[in-house]
Coordinates of C-alpha atoms and ligand atoms in Angstrom, one line a residue:
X1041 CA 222.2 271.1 28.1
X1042 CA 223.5 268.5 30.7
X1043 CA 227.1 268.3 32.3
X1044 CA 228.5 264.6 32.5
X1045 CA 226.4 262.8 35.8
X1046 CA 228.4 263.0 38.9
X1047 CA 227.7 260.6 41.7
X1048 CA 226.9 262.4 45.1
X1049 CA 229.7 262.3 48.0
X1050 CA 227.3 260.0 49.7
X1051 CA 225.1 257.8 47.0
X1052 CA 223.8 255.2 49.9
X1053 CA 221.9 258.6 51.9
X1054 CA 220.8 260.3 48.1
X1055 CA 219.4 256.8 47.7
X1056 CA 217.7 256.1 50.6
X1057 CA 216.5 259.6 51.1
X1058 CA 214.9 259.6 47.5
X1059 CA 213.0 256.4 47.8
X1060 CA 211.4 257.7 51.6
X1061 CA 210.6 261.1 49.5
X1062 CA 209.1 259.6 46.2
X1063 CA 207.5 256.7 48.0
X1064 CA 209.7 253.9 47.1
X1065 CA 211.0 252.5 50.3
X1066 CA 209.5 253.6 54.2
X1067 CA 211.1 251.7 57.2
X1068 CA 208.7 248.9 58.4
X1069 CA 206.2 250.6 61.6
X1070 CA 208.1 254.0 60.9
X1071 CA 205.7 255.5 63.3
X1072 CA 206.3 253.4 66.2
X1073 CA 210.2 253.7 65.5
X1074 CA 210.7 251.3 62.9
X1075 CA 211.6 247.5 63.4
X1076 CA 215.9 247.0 62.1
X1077 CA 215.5 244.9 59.1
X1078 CA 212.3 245.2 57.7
X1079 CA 210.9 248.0 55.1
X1080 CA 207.7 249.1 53.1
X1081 CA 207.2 249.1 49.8
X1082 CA 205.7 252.5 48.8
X1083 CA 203.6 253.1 45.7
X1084 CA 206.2 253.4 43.1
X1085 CA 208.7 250.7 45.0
X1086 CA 205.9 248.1 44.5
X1087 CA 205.7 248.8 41.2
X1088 CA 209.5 248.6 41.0
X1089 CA 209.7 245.4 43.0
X1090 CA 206.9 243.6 40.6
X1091 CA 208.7 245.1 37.3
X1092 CA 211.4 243.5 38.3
X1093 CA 209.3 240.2 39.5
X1094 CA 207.7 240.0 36.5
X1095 CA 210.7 240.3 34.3
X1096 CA 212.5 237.3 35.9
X1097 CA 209.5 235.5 35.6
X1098 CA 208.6 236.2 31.8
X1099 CA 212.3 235.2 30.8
X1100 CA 213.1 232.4 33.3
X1101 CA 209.8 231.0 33.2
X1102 CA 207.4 231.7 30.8
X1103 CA 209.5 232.3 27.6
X1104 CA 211.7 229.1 28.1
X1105 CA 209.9 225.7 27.4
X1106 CA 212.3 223.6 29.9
X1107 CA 211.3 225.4 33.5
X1108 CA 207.9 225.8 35.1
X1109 CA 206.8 228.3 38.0
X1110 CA 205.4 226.6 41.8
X1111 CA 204.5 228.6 44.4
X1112 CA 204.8 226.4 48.0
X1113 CA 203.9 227.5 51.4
X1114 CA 206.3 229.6 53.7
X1115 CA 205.5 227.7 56.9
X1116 CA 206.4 223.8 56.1
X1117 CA 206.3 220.8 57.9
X1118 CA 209.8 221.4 60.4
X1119 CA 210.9 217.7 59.4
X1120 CA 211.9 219.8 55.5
X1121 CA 214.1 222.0 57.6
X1122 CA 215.8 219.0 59.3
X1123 CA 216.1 217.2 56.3
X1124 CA 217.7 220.2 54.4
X1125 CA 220.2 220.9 57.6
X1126 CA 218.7 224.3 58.5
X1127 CA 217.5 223.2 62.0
X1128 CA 221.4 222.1 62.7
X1129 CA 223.3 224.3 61.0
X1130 CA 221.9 227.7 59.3
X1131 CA 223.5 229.9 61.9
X1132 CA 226.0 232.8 61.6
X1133 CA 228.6 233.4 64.5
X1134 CA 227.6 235.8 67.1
X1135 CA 229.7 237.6 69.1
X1136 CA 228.3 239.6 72.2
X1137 CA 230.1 242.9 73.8
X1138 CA 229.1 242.3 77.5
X1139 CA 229.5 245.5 78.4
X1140 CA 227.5 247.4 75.3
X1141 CA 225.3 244.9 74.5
X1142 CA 226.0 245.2 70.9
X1143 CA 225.8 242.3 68.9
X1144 CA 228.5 241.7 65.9
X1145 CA 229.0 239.2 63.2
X1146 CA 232.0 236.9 63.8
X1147 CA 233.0 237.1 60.2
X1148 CA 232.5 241.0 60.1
X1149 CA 234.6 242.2 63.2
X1150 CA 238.2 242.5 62.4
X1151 CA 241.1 242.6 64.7
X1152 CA 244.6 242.5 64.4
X1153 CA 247.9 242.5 66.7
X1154 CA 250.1 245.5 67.1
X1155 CA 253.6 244.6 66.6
X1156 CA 256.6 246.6 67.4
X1157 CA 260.2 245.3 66.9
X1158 CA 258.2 241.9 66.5
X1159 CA 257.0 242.3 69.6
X1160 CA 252.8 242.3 70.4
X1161 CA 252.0 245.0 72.1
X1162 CA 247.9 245.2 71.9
X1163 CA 245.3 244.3 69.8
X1164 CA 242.6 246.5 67.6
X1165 CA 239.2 246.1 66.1
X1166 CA 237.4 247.4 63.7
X1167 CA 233.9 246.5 61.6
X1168 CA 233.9 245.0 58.5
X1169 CA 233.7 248.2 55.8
X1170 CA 235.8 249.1 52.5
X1171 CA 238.3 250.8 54.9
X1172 CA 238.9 247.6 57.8
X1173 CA 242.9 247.4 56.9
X1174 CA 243.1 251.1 57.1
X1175 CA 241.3 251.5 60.6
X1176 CA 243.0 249.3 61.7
X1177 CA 246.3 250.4 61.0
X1178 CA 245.4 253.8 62.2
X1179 CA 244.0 252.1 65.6
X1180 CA 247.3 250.4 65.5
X1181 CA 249.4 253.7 65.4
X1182 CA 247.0 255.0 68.0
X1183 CA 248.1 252.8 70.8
X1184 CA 251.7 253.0 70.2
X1185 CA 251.8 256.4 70.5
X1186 CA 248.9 256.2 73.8
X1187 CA 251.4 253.7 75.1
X1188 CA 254.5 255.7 73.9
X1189 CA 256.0 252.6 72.6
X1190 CA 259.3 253.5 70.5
X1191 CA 259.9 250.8 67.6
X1192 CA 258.8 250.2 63.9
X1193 CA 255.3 249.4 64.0
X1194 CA 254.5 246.5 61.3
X1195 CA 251.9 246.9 58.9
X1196 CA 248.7 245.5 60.3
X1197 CA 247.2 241.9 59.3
X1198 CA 243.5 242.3 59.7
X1199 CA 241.7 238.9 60.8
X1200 CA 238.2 238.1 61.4
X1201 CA 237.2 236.7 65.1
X1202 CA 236.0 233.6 64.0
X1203 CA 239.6 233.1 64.2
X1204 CA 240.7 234.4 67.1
X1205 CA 242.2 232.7 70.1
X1206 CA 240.6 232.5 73.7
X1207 CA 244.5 234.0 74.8
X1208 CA 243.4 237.1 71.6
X1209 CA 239.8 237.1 72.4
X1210 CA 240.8 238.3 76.3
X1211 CA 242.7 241.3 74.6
X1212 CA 241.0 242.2 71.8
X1213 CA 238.4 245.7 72.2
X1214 CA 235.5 245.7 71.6
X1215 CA 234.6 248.3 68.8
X1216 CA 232.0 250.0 71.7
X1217 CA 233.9 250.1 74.6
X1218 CA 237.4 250.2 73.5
X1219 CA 238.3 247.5 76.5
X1220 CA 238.3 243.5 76.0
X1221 CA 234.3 243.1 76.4
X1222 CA 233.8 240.5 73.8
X1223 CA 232.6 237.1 73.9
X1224 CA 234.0 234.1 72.1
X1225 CA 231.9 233.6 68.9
X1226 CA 228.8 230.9 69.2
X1227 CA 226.1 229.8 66.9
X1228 CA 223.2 231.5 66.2
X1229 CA 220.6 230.3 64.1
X1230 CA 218.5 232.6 62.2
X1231 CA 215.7 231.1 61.4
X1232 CA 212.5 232.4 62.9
X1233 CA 210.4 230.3 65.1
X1234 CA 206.7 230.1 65.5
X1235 CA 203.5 227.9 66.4
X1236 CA 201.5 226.1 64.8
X1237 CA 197.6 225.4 66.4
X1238 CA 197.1 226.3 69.4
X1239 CA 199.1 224.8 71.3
X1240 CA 202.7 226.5 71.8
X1241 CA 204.8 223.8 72.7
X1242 CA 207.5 221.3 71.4
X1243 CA 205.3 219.8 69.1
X1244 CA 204.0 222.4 67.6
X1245 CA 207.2 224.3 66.8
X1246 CA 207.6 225.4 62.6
X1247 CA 209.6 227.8 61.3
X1248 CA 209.2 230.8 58.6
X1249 CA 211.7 229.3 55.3
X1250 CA 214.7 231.2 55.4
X1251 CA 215.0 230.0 51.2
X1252 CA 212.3 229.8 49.1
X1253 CA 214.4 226.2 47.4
X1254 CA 213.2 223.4 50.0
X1255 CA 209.8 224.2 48.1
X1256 CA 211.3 222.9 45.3
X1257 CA 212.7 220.3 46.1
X1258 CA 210.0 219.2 48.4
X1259 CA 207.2 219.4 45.4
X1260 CA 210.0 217.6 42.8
X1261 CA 208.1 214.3 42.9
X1262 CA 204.8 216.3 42.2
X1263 CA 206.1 218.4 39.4
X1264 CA 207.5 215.1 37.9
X1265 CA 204.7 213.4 37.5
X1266 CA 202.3 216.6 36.8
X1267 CA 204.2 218.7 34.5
X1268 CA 205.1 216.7 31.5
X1269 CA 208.2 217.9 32.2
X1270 CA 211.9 216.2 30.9
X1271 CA 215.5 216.4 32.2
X1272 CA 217.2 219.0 31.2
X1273 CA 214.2 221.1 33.3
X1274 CA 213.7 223.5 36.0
X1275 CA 211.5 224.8 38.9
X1276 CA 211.2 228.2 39.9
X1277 CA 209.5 230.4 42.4
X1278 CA 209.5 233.8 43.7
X1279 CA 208.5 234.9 47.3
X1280 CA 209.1 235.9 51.0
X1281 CA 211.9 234.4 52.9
X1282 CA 212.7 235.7 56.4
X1283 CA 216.3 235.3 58.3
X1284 CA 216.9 236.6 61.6
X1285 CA 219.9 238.6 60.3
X1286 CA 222.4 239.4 63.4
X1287 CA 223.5 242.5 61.8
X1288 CA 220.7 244.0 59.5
X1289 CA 222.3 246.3 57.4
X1290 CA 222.8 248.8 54.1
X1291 CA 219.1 249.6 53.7
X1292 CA 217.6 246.7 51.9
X1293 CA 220.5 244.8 50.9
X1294 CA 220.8 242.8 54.5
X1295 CA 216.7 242.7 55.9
X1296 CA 215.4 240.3 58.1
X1297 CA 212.2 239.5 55.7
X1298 CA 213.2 239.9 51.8
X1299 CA 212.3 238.1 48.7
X1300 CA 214.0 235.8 46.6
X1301 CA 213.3 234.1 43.0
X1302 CA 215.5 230.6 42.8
X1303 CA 215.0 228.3 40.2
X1304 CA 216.1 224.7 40.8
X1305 CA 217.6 223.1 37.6
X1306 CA 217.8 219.5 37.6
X1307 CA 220.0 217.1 35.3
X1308 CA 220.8 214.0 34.5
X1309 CA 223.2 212.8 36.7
X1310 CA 226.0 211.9 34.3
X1311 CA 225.1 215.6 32.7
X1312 CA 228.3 218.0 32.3
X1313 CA 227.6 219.8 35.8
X1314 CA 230.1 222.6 34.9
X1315 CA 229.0 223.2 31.5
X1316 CA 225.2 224.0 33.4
X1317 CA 226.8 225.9 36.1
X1318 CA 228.4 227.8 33.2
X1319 CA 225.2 228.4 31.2
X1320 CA 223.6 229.8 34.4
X1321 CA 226.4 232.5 35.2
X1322 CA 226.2 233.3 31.9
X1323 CA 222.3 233.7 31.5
X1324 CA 222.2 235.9 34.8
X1325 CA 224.5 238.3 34.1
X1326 CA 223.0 238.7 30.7
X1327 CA 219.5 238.9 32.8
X1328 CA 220.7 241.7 35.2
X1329 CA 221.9 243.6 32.3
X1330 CA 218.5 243.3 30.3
X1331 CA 217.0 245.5 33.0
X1332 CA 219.8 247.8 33.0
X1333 CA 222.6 247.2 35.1
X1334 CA 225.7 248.2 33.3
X1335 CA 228.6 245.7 32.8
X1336 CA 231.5 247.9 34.5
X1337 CA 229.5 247.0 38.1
X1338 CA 229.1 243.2 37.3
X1339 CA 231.7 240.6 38.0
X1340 CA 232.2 236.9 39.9
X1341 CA 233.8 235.4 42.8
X1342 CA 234.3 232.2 42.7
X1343 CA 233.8 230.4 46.3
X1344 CA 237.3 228.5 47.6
X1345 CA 236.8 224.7 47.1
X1346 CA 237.8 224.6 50.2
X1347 CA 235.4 226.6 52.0
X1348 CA 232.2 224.7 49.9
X1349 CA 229.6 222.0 51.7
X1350 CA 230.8 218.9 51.3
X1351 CA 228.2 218.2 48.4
X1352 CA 228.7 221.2 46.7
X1353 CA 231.0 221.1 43.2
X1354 CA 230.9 224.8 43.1
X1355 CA 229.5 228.0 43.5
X1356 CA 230.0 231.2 41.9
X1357 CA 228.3 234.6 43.1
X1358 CA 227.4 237.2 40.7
X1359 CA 228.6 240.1 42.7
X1360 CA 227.9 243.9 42.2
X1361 CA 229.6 247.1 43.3
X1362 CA 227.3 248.2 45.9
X1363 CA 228.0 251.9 47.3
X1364 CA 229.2 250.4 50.6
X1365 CA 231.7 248.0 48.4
X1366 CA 231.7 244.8 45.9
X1367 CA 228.7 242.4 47.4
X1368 CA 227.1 239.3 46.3
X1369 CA 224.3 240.1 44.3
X1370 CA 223.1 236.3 42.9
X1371 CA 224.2 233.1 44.0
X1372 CA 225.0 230.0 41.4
X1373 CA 225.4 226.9 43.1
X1374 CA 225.7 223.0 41.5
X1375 CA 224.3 221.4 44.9
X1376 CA 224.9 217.7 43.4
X1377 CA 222.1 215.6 44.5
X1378 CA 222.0 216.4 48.2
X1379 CA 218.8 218.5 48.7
X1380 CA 216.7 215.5 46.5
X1381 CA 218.5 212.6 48.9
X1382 CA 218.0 214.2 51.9
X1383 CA 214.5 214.4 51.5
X1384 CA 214.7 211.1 50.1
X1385 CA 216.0 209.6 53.2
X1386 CA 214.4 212.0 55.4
X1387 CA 210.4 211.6 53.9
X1388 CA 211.2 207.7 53.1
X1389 CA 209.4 208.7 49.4
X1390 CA 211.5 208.0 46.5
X1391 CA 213.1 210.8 44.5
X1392 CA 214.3 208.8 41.9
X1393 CA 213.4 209.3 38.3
X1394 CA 213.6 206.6 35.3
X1395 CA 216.3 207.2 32.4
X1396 CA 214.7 205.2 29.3
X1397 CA 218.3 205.4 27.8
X1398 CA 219.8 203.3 30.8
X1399 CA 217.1 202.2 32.2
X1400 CA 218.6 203.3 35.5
X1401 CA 216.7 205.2 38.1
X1402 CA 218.5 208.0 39.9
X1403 CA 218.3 211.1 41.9
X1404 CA 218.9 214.0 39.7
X1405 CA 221.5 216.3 40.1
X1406 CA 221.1 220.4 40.6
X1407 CA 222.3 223.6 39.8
X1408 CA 220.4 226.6 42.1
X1409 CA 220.4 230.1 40.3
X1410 CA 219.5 232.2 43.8
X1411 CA 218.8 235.9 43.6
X1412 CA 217.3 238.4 46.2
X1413 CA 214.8 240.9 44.7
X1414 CA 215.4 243.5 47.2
X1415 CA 219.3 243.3 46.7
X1416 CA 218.3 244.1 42.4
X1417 CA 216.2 246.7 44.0
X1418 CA 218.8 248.2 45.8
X1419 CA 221.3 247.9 42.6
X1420 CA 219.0 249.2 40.1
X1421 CA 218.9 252.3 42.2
X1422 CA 222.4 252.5 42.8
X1423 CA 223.2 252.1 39.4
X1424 CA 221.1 254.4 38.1
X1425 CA 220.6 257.3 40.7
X1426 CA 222.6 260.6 38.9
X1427 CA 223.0 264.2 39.5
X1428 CA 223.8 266.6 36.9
X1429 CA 223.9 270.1 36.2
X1430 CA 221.5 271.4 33.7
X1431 CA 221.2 274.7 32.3
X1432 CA 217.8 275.7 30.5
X1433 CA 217.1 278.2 27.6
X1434 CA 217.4 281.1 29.6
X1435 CA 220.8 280.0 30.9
X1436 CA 219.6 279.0 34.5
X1437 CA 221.8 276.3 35.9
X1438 CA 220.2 273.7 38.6
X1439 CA 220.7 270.2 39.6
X1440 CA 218.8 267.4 38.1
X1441 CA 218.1 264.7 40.2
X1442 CA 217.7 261.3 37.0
X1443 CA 217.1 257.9 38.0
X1444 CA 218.1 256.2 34.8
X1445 CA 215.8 253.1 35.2
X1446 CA 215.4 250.3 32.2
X1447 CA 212.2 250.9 30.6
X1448 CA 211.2 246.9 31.7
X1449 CA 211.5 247.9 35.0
X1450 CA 210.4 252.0 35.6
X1451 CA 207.4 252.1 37.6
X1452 CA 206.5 254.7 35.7
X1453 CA 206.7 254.4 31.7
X1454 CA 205.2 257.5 30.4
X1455 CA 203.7 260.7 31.8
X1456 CA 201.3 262.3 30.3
X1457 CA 201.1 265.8 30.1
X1458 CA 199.0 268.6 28.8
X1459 CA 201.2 272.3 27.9
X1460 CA 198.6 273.8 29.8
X1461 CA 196.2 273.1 32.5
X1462 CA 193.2 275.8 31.8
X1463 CA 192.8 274.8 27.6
X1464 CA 190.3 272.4 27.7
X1465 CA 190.9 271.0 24.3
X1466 CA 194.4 270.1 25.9
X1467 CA 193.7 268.4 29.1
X1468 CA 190.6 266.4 26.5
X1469 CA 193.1 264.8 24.0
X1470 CA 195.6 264.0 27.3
X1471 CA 193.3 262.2 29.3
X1472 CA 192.0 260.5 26.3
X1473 CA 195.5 259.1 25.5
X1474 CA 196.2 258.7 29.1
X1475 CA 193.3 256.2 29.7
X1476 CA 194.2 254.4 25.9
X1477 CA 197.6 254.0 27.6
X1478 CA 196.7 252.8 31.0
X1479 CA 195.1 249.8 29.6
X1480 CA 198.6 248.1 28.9
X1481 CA 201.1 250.4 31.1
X1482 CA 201.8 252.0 34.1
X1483 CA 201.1 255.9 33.3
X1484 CA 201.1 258.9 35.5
X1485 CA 199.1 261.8 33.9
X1486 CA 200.2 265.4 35.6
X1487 CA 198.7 268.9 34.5
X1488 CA 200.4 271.0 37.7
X1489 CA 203.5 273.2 37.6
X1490 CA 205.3 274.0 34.2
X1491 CA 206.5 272.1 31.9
X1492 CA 210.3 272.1 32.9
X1493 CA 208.9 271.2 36.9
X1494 CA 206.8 268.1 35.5
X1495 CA 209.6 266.6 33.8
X1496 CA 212.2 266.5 36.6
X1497 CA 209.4 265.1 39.1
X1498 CA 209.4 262.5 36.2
X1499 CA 213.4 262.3 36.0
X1500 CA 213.4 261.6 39.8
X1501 CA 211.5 258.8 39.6
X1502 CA 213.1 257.2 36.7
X1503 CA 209.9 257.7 34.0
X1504 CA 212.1 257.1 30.4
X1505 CA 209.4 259.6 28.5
X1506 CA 207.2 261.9 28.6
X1507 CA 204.4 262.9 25.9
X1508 CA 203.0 266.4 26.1
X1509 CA 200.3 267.2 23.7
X1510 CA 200.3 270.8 22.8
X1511 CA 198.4 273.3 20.4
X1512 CA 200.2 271.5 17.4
X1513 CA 198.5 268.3 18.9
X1514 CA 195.2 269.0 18.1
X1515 CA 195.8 272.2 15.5
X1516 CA 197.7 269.8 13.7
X1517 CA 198.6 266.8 12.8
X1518 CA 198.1 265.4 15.7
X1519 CA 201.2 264.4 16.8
X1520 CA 202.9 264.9 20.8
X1521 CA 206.1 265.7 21.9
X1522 CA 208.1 263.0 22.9
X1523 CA 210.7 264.1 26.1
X1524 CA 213.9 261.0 26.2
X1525 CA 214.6 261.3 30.3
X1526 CA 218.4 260.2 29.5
X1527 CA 219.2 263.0 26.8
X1528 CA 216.6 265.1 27.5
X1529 CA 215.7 265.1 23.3
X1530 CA 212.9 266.0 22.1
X1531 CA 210.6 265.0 18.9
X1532 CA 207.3 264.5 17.6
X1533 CA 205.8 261.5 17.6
X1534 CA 202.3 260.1 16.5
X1535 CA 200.0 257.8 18.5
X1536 CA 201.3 254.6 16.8
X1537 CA 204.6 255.5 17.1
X1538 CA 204.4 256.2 20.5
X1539 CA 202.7 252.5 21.1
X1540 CA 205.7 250.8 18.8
X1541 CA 207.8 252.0 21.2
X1542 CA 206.6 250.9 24.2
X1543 CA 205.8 247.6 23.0
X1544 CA 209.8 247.5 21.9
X1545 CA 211.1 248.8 24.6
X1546 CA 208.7 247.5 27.9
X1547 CA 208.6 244.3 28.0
Ligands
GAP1167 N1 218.8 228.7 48.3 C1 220.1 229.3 48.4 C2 220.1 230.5 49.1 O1 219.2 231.0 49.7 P1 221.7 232.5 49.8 O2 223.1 232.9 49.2 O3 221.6 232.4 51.2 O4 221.3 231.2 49.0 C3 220.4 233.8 47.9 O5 220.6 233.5 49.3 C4 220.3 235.3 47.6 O6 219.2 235.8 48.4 C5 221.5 236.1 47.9 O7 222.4 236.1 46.8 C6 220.9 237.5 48.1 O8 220.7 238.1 46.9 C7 219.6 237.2 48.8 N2 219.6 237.3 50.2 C8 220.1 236.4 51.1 N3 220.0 236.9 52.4 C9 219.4 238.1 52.3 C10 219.0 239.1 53.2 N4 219.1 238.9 54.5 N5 218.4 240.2 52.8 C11 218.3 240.4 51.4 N6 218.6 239.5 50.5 C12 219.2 238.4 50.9

């Protein structure tokens, strides 16, 4: 018997605790302190991360006849990052506390006046978080009463600094010191530098990609006239892109080196852009719920038109509710046709194609599906992580730690397990359907500890069944008991039933 699954008080520490305890996420060089923004990939979270690989890649690539896969170098020639505007402009604002040394995002450090009788009497700060207007009304409050201030206090109106004033920026606190330490806001580009050859000057400087797209783009021309491939059509590819976050942050949803899988989807010029941008919102959300993440914690956010490039005719982020708030989760951009010209003009090659119909060449058009894996990582968790309160046969009561994982992305699918460890017959017929198994799935095969023990070890990591072959198993006919992590049912299954399932229900 289970009791309805409660979240825990604090789901981001139950999360991040579990994955460093069942090996799904370590912190980069944990034994020299760690490095902020990068993380390991334990033996189950690799599994995770390719489940989750491998699913984007059957559906968005293999089982679709319009988009094919490419795989392009991280380090490219630094004239694509010119081109593509990265060198110029792919820079957050910094903002420095000269005192503290801390270092803030623009965008993410709120401040607002204190007003009394329409009067400003101060200013306060706070960091961007679920709570901002609220700590900042309460810092508001605060000073009054430190500066004993009679007079109606107005409700604060939380800003970020990118729009402060130099007159505000000399008055507003920094969140470390409390005084007016910070500095005004200034570029800072995050892409990562480095060398290539041996010579480490000027001319050898290239950069690690901060996007994984410019390899599409810059292979376009190649794909064209390689792939057989026909407008409507698409490139995709998944791999390492690294950004020299200013504020690493929430585990793995901010890093500074994370993967992403984009797929570039070109069209005809004169195509219906929004009906395309449509399609793709459509087919990722129905993607992201195929490997489980439920509907309720799924919504958009349309950017302002306003605050778009001036190429871009729209973009709409799939955004999810994180345990630390709402947050993009996948990015759908239409990007008109200014990656393809840039390059055009930049590379002096041609990124035309020919239209038989018009008989007009043109640059074709683009709308860029762009997801992080490590942010689906981190939402697959979240959305799945549960404790409940479970009370056995004997009317014992304990907490059950579940992570209820999709079977297409568990890194575990089933566990194997004999009743008992000293019957040889038992631990025989296991293994023997262990190793059948193995051939085609991840399984984990476990003899130690009873029963009851082996299946929450399995809960915790998100296994959806377990098979334990018993007397009845080989008295009988044969058959295994099937354990269902979410309900906890069990039944009796046979060998080929127990295959049909997995091949329904895995991939
Ligand atoms: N080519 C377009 C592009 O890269 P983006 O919005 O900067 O767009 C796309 O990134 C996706 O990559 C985001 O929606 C997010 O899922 C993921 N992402 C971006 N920066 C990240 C970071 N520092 N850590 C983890 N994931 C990140």
């Amino acid at each position: 018997m289970s009791s309805p699954a409660a979240e825990p008080a604090n789901l981001m520490e139950a999360i991040v605790s579990l994955a460093k305890r069942r090996g799904f996420v370590f912190p980069s060089s944990e034994i020299y302190g760690g490095l902020n923004g990068f993380f390991d990939y334990g033996p189950l979270g690799v599994e995770l991360k390719k489940n989750i690989r491998d699913c984007w890649w059957n559906d968005m690539v293999r089982r679709r006849d319009d988009i094919v896969g490419i795989e392009t170098s991280i380090i490219m020639h630094p004239k694509v990052w010119e081109a593509s505007g990265h060198v110029a402009g792919f820079s957050d604002p910094l903002v420095d506390c000269k005192v503290s040394k801390n270092r803030y995002r623009a965008d993410q450090l709120f401040w607002a006046a204190v007003v009394v009788d329409g009067n400003t009497v101060g200013y306060v700060s706070a960091l961007e978080s679920e709570k901002t207007t609220e700590e900042l009304q309460a810092a508001a409050e605060q000073l009054k009463r430190k500066k004993a201030i009679q007079g109606a206090l107005a409700p604060v109106q939380p800003k970020d600094f990118t729009e402060a004033q130099p007159q505000e920026i000399a008055q507003i606190p920094s969140p470390a010191t409390g005084n007016p330490d910070l500095t005004p806001p200034r570029a800072f580009n995050m892409m990562f530098q480095t060398n290539v050859g041996a010579m480490t000057d000027a001319s050898s400087v290239a950069y690690l990609r901060p996007e994984t797209a410019q390899g599409m783009f810059v292979d376009f021309k190649n794909v064209v006239d390689t792939g057989r491939v026909k407008l409507p059509f698409g490139i995709a590819q998944t791999g390492k892109s690294f950004r020299n976050e200013i504020t690493p942050r929430n585990f793995i949803f901010r890093s500074r080196e994370f993967e992403q899988m984009e797929m570039e989807f070109f069209i005809h010029e004169d195509d219906d852009w929004a009906k395309w941008h449509r399609y793709w919102i459509d087919w990722c959300t129905s993607w992201l719920k195929s490997i489980g993440l439920p509907d309720t914690h799924l919504s958009e956010y349309d950017h302002l038109k306003e605050k778009l490039a001036f190429y871009s005719k729209g973009t709409t982020d799939i955004m999810f509710k994180f345990p630390f708030g709402v947050q993009e989760l996948w990015g759908i951009a239409a990007r008109g046709n200014y990656d393809l010209g840039q390059h055009e003009k930049a590379s002096g090659v041609p990124q035309a194609i020919f239209d038989e119909a018009t008989k007009k060449k043109f640059v074709p058009h683009v709308i860029e599906p762009a997801v992080g894996l490590d942010r689906i990582f981190l939402a697959v968790l979240a959305a799945g992580y549960a404790e409940e309160q479970v009370t056995d046969d004997k009317g014992n009561t304990e907490t059950r730690t579940v992570l209820r994982l999709s079977p297409r992305i568990a890194p575990v699918k089933v566990a194997v397990l004999p009743l008992l460890k000293n019957k040889e017959a038992l631990t025989t017929r296991a293994k023997e359907l262990y190793k059948k198994l193995q051939r085609r799935y991840a399984v984990f095969y476990d003899e130690a500890g009873a029963i009851g023990r082996r299946y929450r070890r399995q809960d915790e990591i998100g296994t959806p069944w377990c098979v334990t072959i018993d007397f009845d198993t080989i008295e009988k006919d044969g058959s295994f008991t099937l354990r269902e992590r979410d309900s906890m049912q069990q039944k009796r299954i046979t060998e080929a039933e127990l295959f049909a399932l997995l091949d329904e229900q895995v991939f």
